[in-house]
Coordinates of C-alpha atoms in Angstrom, one line a residue:
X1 CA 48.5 21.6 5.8
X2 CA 51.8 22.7 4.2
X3 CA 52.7 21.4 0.7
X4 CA 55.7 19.3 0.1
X5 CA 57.5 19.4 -3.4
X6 CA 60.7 17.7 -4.8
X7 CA 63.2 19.5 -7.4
X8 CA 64.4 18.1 -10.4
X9 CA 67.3 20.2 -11.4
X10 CA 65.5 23.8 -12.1
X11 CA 62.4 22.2 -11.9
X12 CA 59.7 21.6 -8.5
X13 CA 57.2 18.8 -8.2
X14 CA 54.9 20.0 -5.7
X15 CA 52.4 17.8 -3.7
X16 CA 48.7 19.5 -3.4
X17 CA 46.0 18.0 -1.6
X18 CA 42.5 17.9 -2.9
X19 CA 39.4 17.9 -1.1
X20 CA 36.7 15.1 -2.3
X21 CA 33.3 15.8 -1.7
X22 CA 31.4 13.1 -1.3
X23 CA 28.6 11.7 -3.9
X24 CA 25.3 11.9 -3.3
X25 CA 23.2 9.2 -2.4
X26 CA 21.0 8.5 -5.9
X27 CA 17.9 9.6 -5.2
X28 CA 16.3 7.4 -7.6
X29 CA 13.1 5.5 -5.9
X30 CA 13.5 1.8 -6.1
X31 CA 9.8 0.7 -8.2
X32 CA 6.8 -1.1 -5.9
X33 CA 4.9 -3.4 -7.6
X34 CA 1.4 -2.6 -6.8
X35 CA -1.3 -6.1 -6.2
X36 CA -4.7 -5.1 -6.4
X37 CA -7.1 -8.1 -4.9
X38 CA -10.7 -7.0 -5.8
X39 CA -13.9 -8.8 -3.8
X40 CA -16.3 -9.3 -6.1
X41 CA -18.4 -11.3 -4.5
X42 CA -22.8 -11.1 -4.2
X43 CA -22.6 -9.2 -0.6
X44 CA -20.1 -6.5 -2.6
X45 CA -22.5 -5.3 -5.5
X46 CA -23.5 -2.2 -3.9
X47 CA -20.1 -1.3 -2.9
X48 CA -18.2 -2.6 -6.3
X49 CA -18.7 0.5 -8.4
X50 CA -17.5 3.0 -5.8
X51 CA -14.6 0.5 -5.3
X52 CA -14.2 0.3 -9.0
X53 CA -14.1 4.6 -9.2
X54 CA -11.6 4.6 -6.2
X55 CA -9.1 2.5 -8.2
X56 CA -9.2 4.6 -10.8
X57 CA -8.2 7.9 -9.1
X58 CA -5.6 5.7 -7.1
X59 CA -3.6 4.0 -10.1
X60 CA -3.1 7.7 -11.0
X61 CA -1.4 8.5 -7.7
X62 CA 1.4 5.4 -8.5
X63 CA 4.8 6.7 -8.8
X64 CA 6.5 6.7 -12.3
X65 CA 7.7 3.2 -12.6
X66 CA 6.1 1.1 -10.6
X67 CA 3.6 -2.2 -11.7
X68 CA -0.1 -2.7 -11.2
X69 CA -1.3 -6.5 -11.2
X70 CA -5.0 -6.5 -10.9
X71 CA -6.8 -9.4 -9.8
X72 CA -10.2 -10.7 -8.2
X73 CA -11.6 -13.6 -6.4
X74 CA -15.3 -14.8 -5.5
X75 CA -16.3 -18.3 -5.2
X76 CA -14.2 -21.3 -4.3
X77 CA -12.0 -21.8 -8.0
X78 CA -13.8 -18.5 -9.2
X79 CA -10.3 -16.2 -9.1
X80 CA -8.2 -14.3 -11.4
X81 CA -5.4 -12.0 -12.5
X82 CA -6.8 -9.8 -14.7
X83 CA -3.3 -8.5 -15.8
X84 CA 0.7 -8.3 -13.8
X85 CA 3.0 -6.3 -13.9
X86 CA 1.4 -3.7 -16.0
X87 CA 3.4 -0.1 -16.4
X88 CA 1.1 3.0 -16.9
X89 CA 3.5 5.6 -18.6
X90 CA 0.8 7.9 -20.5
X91 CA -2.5 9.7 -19.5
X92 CA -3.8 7.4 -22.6
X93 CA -2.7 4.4 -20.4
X94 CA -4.7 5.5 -17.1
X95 CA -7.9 6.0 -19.6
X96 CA -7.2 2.6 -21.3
X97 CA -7.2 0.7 -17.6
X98 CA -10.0 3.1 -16.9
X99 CA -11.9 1.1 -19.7
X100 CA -10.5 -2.4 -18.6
X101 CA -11.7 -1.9 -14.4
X102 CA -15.3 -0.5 -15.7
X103 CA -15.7 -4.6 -16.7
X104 CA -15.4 -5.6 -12.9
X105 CA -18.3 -3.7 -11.7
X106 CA -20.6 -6.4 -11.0
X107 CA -20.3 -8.9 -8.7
X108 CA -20.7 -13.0 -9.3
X109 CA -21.2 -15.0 -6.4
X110 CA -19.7 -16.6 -2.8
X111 CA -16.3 -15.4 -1.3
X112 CA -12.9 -16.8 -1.4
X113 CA -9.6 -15.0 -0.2
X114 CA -7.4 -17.7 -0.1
X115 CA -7.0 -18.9 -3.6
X116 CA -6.3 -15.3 -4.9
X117 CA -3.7 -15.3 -1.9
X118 CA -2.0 -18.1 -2.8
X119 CA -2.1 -17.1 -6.1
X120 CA -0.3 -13.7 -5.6
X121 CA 2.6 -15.7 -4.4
X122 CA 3.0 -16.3 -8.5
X123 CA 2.8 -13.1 -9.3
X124 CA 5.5 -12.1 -7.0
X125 CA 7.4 -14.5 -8.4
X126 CA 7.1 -13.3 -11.9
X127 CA 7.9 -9.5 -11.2
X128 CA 10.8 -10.1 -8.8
X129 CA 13.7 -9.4 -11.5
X130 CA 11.4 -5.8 -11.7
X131 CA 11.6 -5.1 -8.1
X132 CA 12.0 -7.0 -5.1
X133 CA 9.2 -4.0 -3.4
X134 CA 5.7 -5.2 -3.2
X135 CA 2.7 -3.7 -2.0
X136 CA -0.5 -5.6 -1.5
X137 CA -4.0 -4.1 -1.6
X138 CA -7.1 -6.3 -0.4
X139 CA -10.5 -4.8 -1.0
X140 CA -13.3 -6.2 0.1
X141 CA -16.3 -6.3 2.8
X142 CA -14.2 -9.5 4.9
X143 CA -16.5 -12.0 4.9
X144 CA -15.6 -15.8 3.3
X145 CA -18.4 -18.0 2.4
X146 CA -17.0 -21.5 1.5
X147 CA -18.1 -25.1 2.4
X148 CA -15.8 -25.4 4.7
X149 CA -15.0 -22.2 6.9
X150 CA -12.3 -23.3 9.4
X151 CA -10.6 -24.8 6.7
X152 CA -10.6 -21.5 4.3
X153 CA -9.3 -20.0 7.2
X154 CA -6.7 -21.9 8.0
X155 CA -5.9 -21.9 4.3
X156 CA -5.9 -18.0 4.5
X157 CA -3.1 -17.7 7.6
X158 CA -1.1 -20.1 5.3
X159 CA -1.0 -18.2 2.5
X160 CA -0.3 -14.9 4.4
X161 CA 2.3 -16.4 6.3
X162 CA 4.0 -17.2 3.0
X163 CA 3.7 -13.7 1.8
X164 CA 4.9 -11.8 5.1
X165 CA 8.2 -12.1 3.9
X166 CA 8.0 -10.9 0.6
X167 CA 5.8 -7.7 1.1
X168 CA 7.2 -4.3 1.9
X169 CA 3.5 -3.2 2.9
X170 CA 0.1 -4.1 3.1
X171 CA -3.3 -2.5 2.8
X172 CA -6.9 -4.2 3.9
X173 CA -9.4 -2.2 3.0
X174 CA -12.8 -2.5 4.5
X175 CA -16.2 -1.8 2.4
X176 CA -19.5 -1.3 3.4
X177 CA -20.7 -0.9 7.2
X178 CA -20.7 -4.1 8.5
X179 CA -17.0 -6.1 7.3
X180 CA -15.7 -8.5 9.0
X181 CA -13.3 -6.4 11.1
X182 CA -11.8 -9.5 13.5
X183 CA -11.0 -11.5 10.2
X184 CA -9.2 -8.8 8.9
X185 CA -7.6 -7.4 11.3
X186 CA -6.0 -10.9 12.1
X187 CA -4.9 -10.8 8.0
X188 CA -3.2 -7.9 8.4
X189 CA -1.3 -8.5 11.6
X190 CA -0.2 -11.9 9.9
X191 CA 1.8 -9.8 7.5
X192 CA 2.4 -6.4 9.4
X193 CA -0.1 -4.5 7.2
X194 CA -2.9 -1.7 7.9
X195 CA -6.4 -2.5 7.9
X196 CA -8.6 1.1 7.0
X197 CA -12.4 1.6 6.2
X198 CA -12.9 3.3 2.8
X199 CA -14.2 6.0 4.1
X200 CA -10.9 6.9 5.4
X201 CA -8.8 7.0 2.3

């Protein structure tokens, strides 16, 4: 393409044209908020300390960035986050939560999923303004034992139906030999998630 340029008396103002590359697209990864749901109930207390060493060679693997919330659930009413939205920056970090997850070895008593569910709606709640990307683990050997069965199960596509929207990805992870593979896989097709036996981390 040829120039153009105007004179002003002895002078020339020439036109040049300039070729813009474009910017790059930032390659910054947008931060997942990691939700650990731990079964810690009487049929998982010979699976709970492999489960417990798992999740400490897996919050190493978590991108710089991103949360952890850690939580468990056993009985009806016997649930808990253990800690949201934590940020593990240092190697003395991953040793400190070493520490903390050696508490949750043993296991208490019945089995619950739909409380610690529910609850999990809170914590995404809470960590939205960090990052709208959430990840939910479930870990457990998939069988509930409450007084009322149907009804926890009902309770339990409730509570996943609220969180499908609000989850970038799920994980249900199966322990021991004999979990209750029809339950979850019905859980994890309610929020398009994976269900995977340990043995095939």
């Amino acid at each position: 393409m040829t120039n153009r340029h105007i004179k002003f008396g002895d002078l020339y103002l020439n036109e040049q044209f300039v070729t813009v590359e474009p910017q790059a697209e930032s390659k910054v990864k947008a931060a997942v908020n990691h939700i650990w749901l731990v079964d810690r109930s009487g049929s998982m207390s010979q699976e709970l300390p492999r489960l417990i060493e798992d999740l400490k060679q897996r919050h190493r693997e978590l991108a710089a960035g991103d949360t952890l919330s850690f939580g468990y659930f056993s009985s009806e009413g016997q649930y808990r986050f253990v800690f949201k939205g934590l940020k593990l920056t240092t190697e003395e970090d991953h040793n400190k939560l070493d520490q903390e997850l050696n508490k949750y070895k043993q296991s208490l008593s019945l089995t619950c999923f739909s409380e610690i569910l529910e609850d999990s709606l809170n914590v995404i709640e809470e960590l939205s303004w960090i990052s709208t990307k959430f990840a939910l683990w479930l870990f457990t050997d998939g069988y509930p034992v409450v007084g009322n069965y149907k009804k926890e199960v009902e309770n339990i596509r409730t509570a996943l139906g609220k969180l499908e929207s609000k989850l970038t990805s799920a994980q249900f992870i199966g322990y021991g030999d004999y979990y209750n593979k029809e339950l979850l896989s019905e859980m994890s097709s309610i929020v398009g998630g994976e269900l995977r036996h340990c043995s095939d981390q």
